[in-house]
Amino acid sequence: MAARSVTLGIDLGTTSVKAALVEAAPGDPSGFVVLASCARPARAEAAAQSAAAGPQGQEQDVRRIIQALNECLAALPREQLWKVCGIGVSGQMHGVMFWKTGQGCEWTEGGTAPLFEPRAVSHLVTWQDGRCGSGFLASLPQPESHLSVATGFGCATIFWLLKNSPEFLKSYDAAGTISDYVVAMLCGLPRPLMSDQNAASWGYFNTRSQSWNLDILRGSGFPVHLLPDTAEPGSVAGRTSHAWFEIPKGTKVGVALGDLQASVYSCMAQRTDAVLNISTSVQLAASMPSGFQPVLTPDPAAPVAYFPYFDRTYLAVAASLNGGNVLATFVHMLVQWMADLGLEVEESAVYSRMIQAAAQQRDTCLTITPTVLGERHLPDQLASVTRISSSDLSLGHVTRALCRGIVQNLHSMLPFQQLKEWGVERVIGSGSALSRNEVLKQEVQRAFPFPVSFGQDVDAAVGAALLMLQRNLNKKES
């Protein structure tokens, strides 16, 4: 009896790390079964942020992210891990971290299982980083790309470091997203390899020619040696250079995917589906027809961007910076207020109570525009609360209005009528913030003029595993 084809999917998110084991459904080549999955909080906010970045800096400790990854792998069934024939990796896009070639990690063979731990690495400067203000961004060269450059994008961050911390950049000779780093370490790659999905998320990448804007970047003194090589998403980056937990040495590893594209891949059954992902941030994605090419001139004020997907197709995406992080900010504010009043309460307790209160408050006249982080197309926009009356000040009213505001903000970026014109017939909801918030689900169902179904929290990890599984099966068939 032939060994089953099992693939491992990993998603390195902003707030959590997830892993899933997937195999083909018996008798159904297009179906799949999730054998096991695991999620661990990253708790990776760097204790000491870059002083030069100031309060706008958003950095994460790579060691903590990899620790969470190792905890996920340790929690998966050992008897399934040794059957893994391929590893798919996805993760938060836009961000950048640096490492020294050959010194990026150390493999530990002793202990309960072989694993790697980061060594000569920087912090991860995440997509939430705000150090590149409007003035600084305006000083950067115009990219030859259909996507504009925003703060938190890898190339913008490198430009900022070049100007403000040039000595820092001299310490490293490799760079990538957190998922590119993991792939490079698993495979022992001499140079990092990046999919066009992650490359486009950094800025200064032309998706038509599949190349970096090298002439433009060199002309501005950009350290182009830090740019990774690029490859098609779905291609194999290499093979594991060591046994990893129970996964054998020599196992195929796919080039890292964007977490949005991996989430969409796991749940977009038809081209008439749109996918709504509400995790730390929010993305609403719809598939564009085959052959569609976005206009090459970037428009920083456009709320909808076109992200590279698979097989040279594109997703139309409204990507809001304000999602589950807004709810987390609200909870943190309440906990801080309680502490100022001399009372201690756990954030988890506050979260569950406020959702319960909002579930009982079916409607409200209170209006909250939740853009505490601005938006990439409106970086200076702040949040606001309007239509305040004495009867709408309960926790239930405010939480209901906050959840509604998150959905309405997305609607302002991509009107749902536009989805209808694109032929969308169904919305599939996914993401951690949506899966555990019944009120947010209600507001999504209220807002969309389509049927809405809700997926699993581990979508991006499943998507990364599923892509590896299907590409592997396709190769066997051919």
XYZ file of C-alpha atoms in Angstrom:
478
model
C 0.000 0.000 0.000
C 1.495 3.359 -1.055
C 2.253 5.917 1.644
C -0.269 8.728 1.861
C 0.659 12.133 0.495
C 0.666 14.446 3.489
C 1.705 18.077 3.234
C 2.476 20.531 6.029
C 1.239 24.111 5.778
C 2.643 26.917 7.932
C 1.308 30.437 8.357
C 3.497 32.991 10.147
C 0.925 35.634 11.038
C 1.204 38.926 12.878
C -0.306 37.685 16.137
C -0.138 33.901 15.792
C 1.670 31.051 14.086
C -0.383 28.200 12.622
C 0.387 24.794 11.155
C -1.833 22.246 9.418
C -1.350 18.746 8.049
C -3.360 18.039 4.897
C -3.869 15.007 2.669
C -5.940 14.292 -0.416
C -9.484 13.095 0.230
C -9.865 9.393 -0.638
C -11.434 9.002 -4.085
C -11.624 12.790 -4.657
C -8.496 14.279 -6.281
C -9.809 17.825 -5.861
C -10.807 17.364 -2.210
C -8.652 17.393 0.896
C -8.752 16.455 4.561
C -7.144 18.430 7.391
C -5.558 15.697 9.525
C -4.430 18.007 12.326
C -3.818 21.688 12.957
C -2.328 23.831 15.662
C -2.063 27.557 16.435
C 0.128 29.342 18.957
C 0.208 33.042 19.865
C 3.388 34.688 18.588
C 3.693 37.241 21.431
C 6.521 38.656 19.360
C 6.346 42.410 19.935
C 9.977 43.457 20.368
C 10.735 44.642 23.911
C 13.256 47.179 22.585
C 12.180 48.893 19.357
C 14.632 50.777 17.149
C 15.251 54.102 18.870
C 15.573 55.921 15.546
C 12.130 54.703 14.432
C 10.431 56.371 17.393
C 6.921 55.489 18.579
C 5.785 54.747 15.002
C 8.096 51.744 14.774
C 6.539 48.270 14.801
C 9.052 45.460 15.192
C 8.795 41.811 16.193
C 11.321 39.461 17.764
C 12.066 36.740 15.205
C 13.206 34.358 17.949
C 9.746 34.415 19.514
C 8.067 33.772 16.164
C 10.288 30.723 15.546
C 9.677 29.553 19.117
C 5.925 29.616 18.418
C 6.555 27.731 15.147
C 8.537 25.051 16.989
C 5.730 24.745 19.557
C 3.231 24.191 16.726
C 5.346 21.468 15.140
C 5.860 19.770 18.506
C 2.075 19.650 19.021
C 1.336 17.885 15.710
C 1.069 14.054 15.614
C 4.544 12.583 15.204
C 3.248 9.634 13.176
C 1.848 12.087 10.593
C 4.933 14.310 10.404
C 7.168 11.534 9.083
C 4.707 11.070 6.184
C 5.107 14.711 5.087
C 6.253 14.918 1.460
C 6.057 18.701 1.048
C 6.021 21.892 3.113
C 4.118 25.032 2.135
C 4.854 28.301 3.929
C 2.873 31.533 4.012
C 3.106 34.591 6.214
C 2.493 38.253 6.838
C 3.435 40.279 3.774
C 5.213 43.623 3.291
C 7.529 43.323 6.315
C 11.308 42.917 6.180
C 13.956 41.254 8.317
C 17.694 40.832 7.772
C 20.217 38.081 8.449
C 23.798 37.049 7.749
C 24.198 34.402 5.074
C 25.311 31.112 6.622
C 24.700 32.433 10.142
C 20.933 32.970 10.067
C 20.171 30.009 12.313
C 21.631 27.118 14.240
C 20.274 23.593 13.938
C 19.959 21.687 17.196
C 19.997 17.929 16.736
C 19.807 17.053 20.429
C 16.767 17.267 22.679
C 13.382 15.823 21.784
C 13.533 16.736 18.070
C 15.828 18.462 15.556
C 14.928 22.130 15.092
C 16.475 25.458 14.140
C 16.847 28.622 16.208
C 17.619 32.122 14.860
C 21.113 33.479 15.338
C 22.485 36.448 13.344
C 19.106 38.053 12.575
C 17.482 41.458 12.989
C 14.021 42.187 14.273
C 11.173 41.873 11.759
C 9.960 45.364 10.780
C 6.303 44.574 10.150
C 3.650 45.820 7.734
C 2.238 47.871 10.633
C 5.407 49.958 10.902
C 4.716 53.678 10.540
C 8.204 55.193 10.456
C 7.932 56.201 6.782
C 5.803 59.345 6.958
C 4.065 60.993 4.011
C 6.962 63.400 3.482
C 9.541 60.619 3.408
C 7.461 58.517 1.005
C 7.078 61.525 -1.308
C 10.887 61.783 -1.472
C 11.277 58.234 -2.834
C 11.606 57.537 -6.566
C 8.456 56.621 -8.482
C 8.261 52.822 -8.897
C 7.775 51.121 -12.262
C 4.941 49.006 -10.942
C 1.156 49.027 -10.764
C 1.458 49.043 -6.957
C 2.446 52.149 -5.018
C 4.776 52.112 -2.010
C 3.525 52.648 1.543
C 5.014 52.690 5.019
C 5.648 49.167 6.283
C 6.631 47.967 2.785
C 10.035 46.259 2.689
C 11.677 48.559 0.144
C 10.376 51.693 1.880
C 11.787 50.432 5.191
C 15.168 49.697 3.591
C 15.229 53.219 2.090
C 14.454 54.600 5.569
C 17.244 52.545 7.152
C 19.632 53.650 4.392
C 18.966 57.269 5.344
C 18.657 56.970 9.112
C 20.659 53.861 10.139
C 23.144 53.070 7.347
C 25.483 51.250 9.740
C 22.668 48.839 10.642
C 22.354 47.666 7.026
C 26.102 46.929 6.834
C 25.646 44.178 9.454
C 23.599 41.973 7.117
C 23.778 40.597 3.573
C 20.354 38.903 3.188
C 16.761 40.075 3.581
C 13.223 38.790 3.146
C 9.836 38.488 4.774
C 9.573 36.265 7.853
C 8.260 33.412 5.667
C 11.132 33.821 3.176
C 13.532 33.528 6.118
C 11.931 30.280 7.305
C 12.132 28.765 3.798
C 15.780 29.849 3.461
C 16.666 28.302 6.831
C 14.809 25.026 6.176
C 16.547 24.594 2.821
C 19.923 26.143 3.666
C 19.584 28.476 0.670
C 22.716 30.522 -0.158
C 20.400 33.364 -1.266
C 16.811 33.974 -0.163
C 14.099 33.172 -2.714
C 10.840 35.145 -2.845
C 7.558 34.636 -4.695
C 6.199 37.474 -6.806
C 3.417 37.738 -4.197
C 5.876 38.777 -1.495
C 8.059 40.766 -3.908
C 5.076 42.860 -5.024
C 4.230 43.484 -1.361
C 7.654 45.110 -0.845
C 7.182 47.620 -3.661
C 9.450 48.386 -6.654
C 8.576 45.068 -8.313
C 7.120 44.812 -11.834
C 4.720 41.866 -11.931
C 4.529 41.931 -15.757
C 8.276 41.500 -16.274
C 8.655 39.586 -12.966
C 11.607 41.765 -12.018
C 12.740 44.331 -9.470
C 13.076 47.986 -10.557
C 16.859 47.624 -10.377
C 17.794 50.713 -12.424
C 15.459 52.961 -10.441
C 16.683 51.547 -7.118
C 20.383 51.702 -8.029
C 19.943 55.307 -9.118
C 18.844 56.156 -5.572
C 21.677 54.277 -3.884
C 19.441 51.403 -2.747
C 21.399 48.291 -1.585
C 20.072 46.023 -4.355
C 22.223 43.113 -3.147
C 19.649 42.698 -0.352
C 16.828 41.973 -2.810
C 15.984 38.249 -2.943
C 15.839 36.218 -6.125
C 12.241 35.681 -7.253
C 10.246 32.629 -8.334
C 6.714 31.652 -9.318
C 4.398 30.926 -6.374
C 3.773 27.198 -6.259
C 7.341 26.394 -7.329
C 9.761 24.475 -5.114
C 12.373 26.608 -3.329
C 14.490 23.636 -2.275
C 14.577 20.657 0.040
C 15.043 20.505 3.800
C 18.759 20.427 4.626
C 18.117 18.723 7.992
C 15.497 16.476 9.521
C 12.970 18.845 11.169
C 11.085 17.281 14.027
C 9.914 14.007 12.404
C 9.932 15.449 8.859
C 12.698 13.724 6.854
C 15.707 15.550 5.432
C 15.249 16.176 1.699
C 11.537 17.098 1.913
C 10.373 19.606 -0.727
C 9.686 23.170 0.479
C 7.647 25.594 -1.620
C 8.629 29.218 -2.165
C 6.853 31.307 0.506
C 3.390 32.668 -0.305
C 1.577 35.779 0.832
C -0.857 35.000 3.646
C -3.708 36.672 1.765
C -3.188 34.570 -1.361
C -2.855 31.381 0.707
C -6.087 32.164 2.579
C -7.924 32.807 -0.676
C -6.532 29.616 -2.221
C -7.881 27.499 0.624
C -11.472 28.658 0.339
C -12.205 30.216 -3.087
C -14.053 27.291 -4.655
C -15.366 29.257 -7.665
C -14.246 32.371 -9.516
C -17.611 33.867 -8.497
C -16.549 33.714 -4.819
C -15.128 36.706 -2.988
C -13.031 36.071 0.114
C -13.226 38.252 3.203
C -10.376 37.764 5.686
C -10.570 39.556 9.036
C -7.559 38.832 11.212
C -5.258 41.537 12.556
C -6.142 43.555 9.447
C -8.884 43.090 6.819
C -8.757 42.006 3.192
C -11.593 41.590 0.738
C -10.466 39.821 -2.424
C -12.137 38.958 -5.703
C -10.665 37.094 -8.661
C -10.004 39.056 -11.844
C -10.509 37.395 -15.253
C -7.643 35.500 -16.848
C -5.600 37.877 -19.006
C -6.407 40.925 -16.844
C -3.456 43.314 -16.516
C -3.529 46.277 -14.113
C -2.534 49.735 -15.312
C 1.204 50.096 -14.756
C 0.999 53.578 -13.194
C 0.512 53.353 -9.405
C -2.218 55.415 -7.752
C -1.453 55.893 -4.025
C -4.991 57.229 -3.446
C -6.717 54.129 -4.873
C -8.327 52.012 -2.131
C -8.295 48.842 -4.281
C -5.029 47.206 -5.332
C -4.358 44.279 -7.657
C -2.255 41.573 -6.011
C -0.527 38.811 -7.982
C -2.225 35.468 -7.348
C -1.289 32.187 -9.094
C -0.548 31.369 -12.744
C -0.107 35.083 -13.609
C -3.634 36.030 -12.529
C -4.608 38.841 -10.130
C -6.848 39.433 -7.155
C -8.625 42.758 -6.713
C -8.054 43.531 -3.033
C -9.337 46.121 -0.621
C -6.768 45.816 2.170
C -7.702 47.739 5.292
C -5.178 48.272 8.072
C -8.006 48.325 10.618
C -9.449 44.956 11.637
C -8.974 42.776 14.696
C -6.230 45.143 15.808
C -8.882 47.853 16.321
C -10.862 45.557 18.612
C -7.618 44.701 20.434
C -6.873 48.412 20.851
C -10.353 48.971 22.285
C -9.933 46.081 24.746
C -6.509 47.373 25.786
C -7.999 50.830 26.367
C -10.735 49.392 28.597
C -8.211 47.354 30.599
C -6.027 50.445 31.011
C -8.995 52.502 32.194
C -9.817 49.806 34.743
C -6.205 49.797 35.939
C -6.317 53.597 36.294
C -9.396 53.089 38.486
C -7.516 50.584 40.633
C -9.150 47.457 39.197
C -7.406 44.542 37.491
C -9.101 42.540 34.751
C -7.826 40.128 32.083
C -8.063 41.253 28.452
C -9.602 37.890 27.486
C -12.397 38.416 30.019
C -13.093 41.902 28.681
C -13.216 40.621 25.090
C -15.737 37.873 25.792
C -17.948 40.178 27.902
C -18.028 42.942 25.305
C -18.985 40.480 22.535
C -21.772 39.112 24.750
C -23.028 42.654 25.418
C -22.994 43.540 21.703
C -24.770 40.296 20.786
C -27.689 41.385 23.002
C -27.630 44.893 21.461
C -28.912 44.102 17.963
C -28.733 47.668 16.629
C -27.307 51.100 17.447
C -27.386 54.652 16.112
C -23.809 55.211 17.259
C -21.367 55.518 14.335
C -17.674 54.682 14.678
C -15.145 55.219 11.909
C -12.473 52.798 13.227
C -9.427 53.974 11.263
C -7.072 54.446 14.235
C -4.215 53.270 11.986
C -5.194 55.316 8.944
C -5.274 53.506 5.609
C -2.566 53.091 2.982
C -4.575 55.265 0.582
C -5.417 57.732 3.411
C -2.384 57.558 5.731
C -3.343 60.632 7.755
C -6.941 59.585 8.433
C -7.862 59.106 12.090
C -10.800 57.416 13.819
C -13.962 59.212 14.916
C -17.165 58.614 16.855
C -20.353 60.425 15.810
C -24.098 60.369 16.491
C -23.450 60.024 20.215
C -26.526 60.082 22.435
C -26.955 59.269 26.109
C -28.915 56.137 25.204
C -26.101 54.671 23.058
C -23.231 54.656 25.534
C -23.437 51.082 26.843
C -20.640 48.594 26.178
C -23.007 46.712 23.865
C -23.762 49.825 21.773
C -20.097 50.796 21.452
C -18.909 47.267 20.580
C -21.723 46.800 18.042
C -20.854 50.160 16.446
C -17.150 49.257 16.367
C -17.790 45.932 14.605
C -20.153 47.630 12.165
C -17.583 50.360 11.542
C -14.917 47.831 10.548
C -17.253 46.386 7.892
C -18.522 49.786 6.695
C -14.953 51.068 6.348
C -14.260 48.139 4.027
C -17.441 48.954 2.078
C -16.182 52.527 1.582
C -12.985 51.099 0.044
C -14.668 48.533 -2.207
C -18.407 49.136 -2.645
C -20.225 45.823 -2.662
C -22.043 46.887 -5.836
C -18.647 46.680 -7.565
C -18.383 43.032 -6.507
C -21.738 42.387 -8.163
C -20.453 43.960 -11.387
C -17.434 41.640 -11.247
C -19.803 38.664 -11.080
C -19.396 37.798 -7.411
C -22.218 35.579 -6.124
C -20.969 34.499 -2.691
C -18.683 35.784 0.077
C -16.531 33.400 2.093
C -15.473 34.747 5.491
C -12.249 33.629 7.172
C -9.688 34.839 9.680
C -9.179 34.651 13.428
C -10.941 37.918 14.325
C -14.042 36.873 12.350
C -14.170 33.248 13.476
C -14.410 34.097 17.173
C -16.651 37.171 16.980
C -20.344 36.458 16.445
C -21.181 40.178 16.296
C -18.694 40.790 13.498
C -20.221 37.846 11.606
C -23.680 39.411 12.013
C -22.445 42.744 10.660
C -20.810 41.035 7.670
C -24.063 39.196 6.869
C -26.025 42.422 7.273
C -23.764 44.401 4.938
C -23.234 42.046 1.985
C -25.936 41.542 -0.670
C -24.735 37.942 -1.157
C -24.852 34.693 0.799
C -21.987 34.571 3.310
C -20.316 31.400 4.602
C -17.590 31.263 7.212
C -14.398 29.205 6.962
C -11.740 27.996 9.365
C -9.218 30.018 11.345
C -6.229 28.123 9.877
C -7.047 29.052 6.280
C -3.629 30.403 5.242
C -1.802 27.379 6.671
C -4.279 25.047 4.951
C -3.918 27.015 1.703
C -0.121 26.708 1.766
C -0.381 22.955 2.401
C -3.104 22.522 -0.205
C -1.054 24.223 -2.921
C 1.890 21.895 -2.244
C -0.452 18.885 -2.186
C -2.167 19.715 -5.476
C 1.066 20.616 -7.299
C 2.542 17.339 -6.067
C -0.493 15.327 -7.252
C -0.481 17.111 -10.624
C 3.162 16.189 -11.169
C 2.433 12.537 -10.330
C -0.418 12.484 -12.835
C 1.703 14.024 -15.578
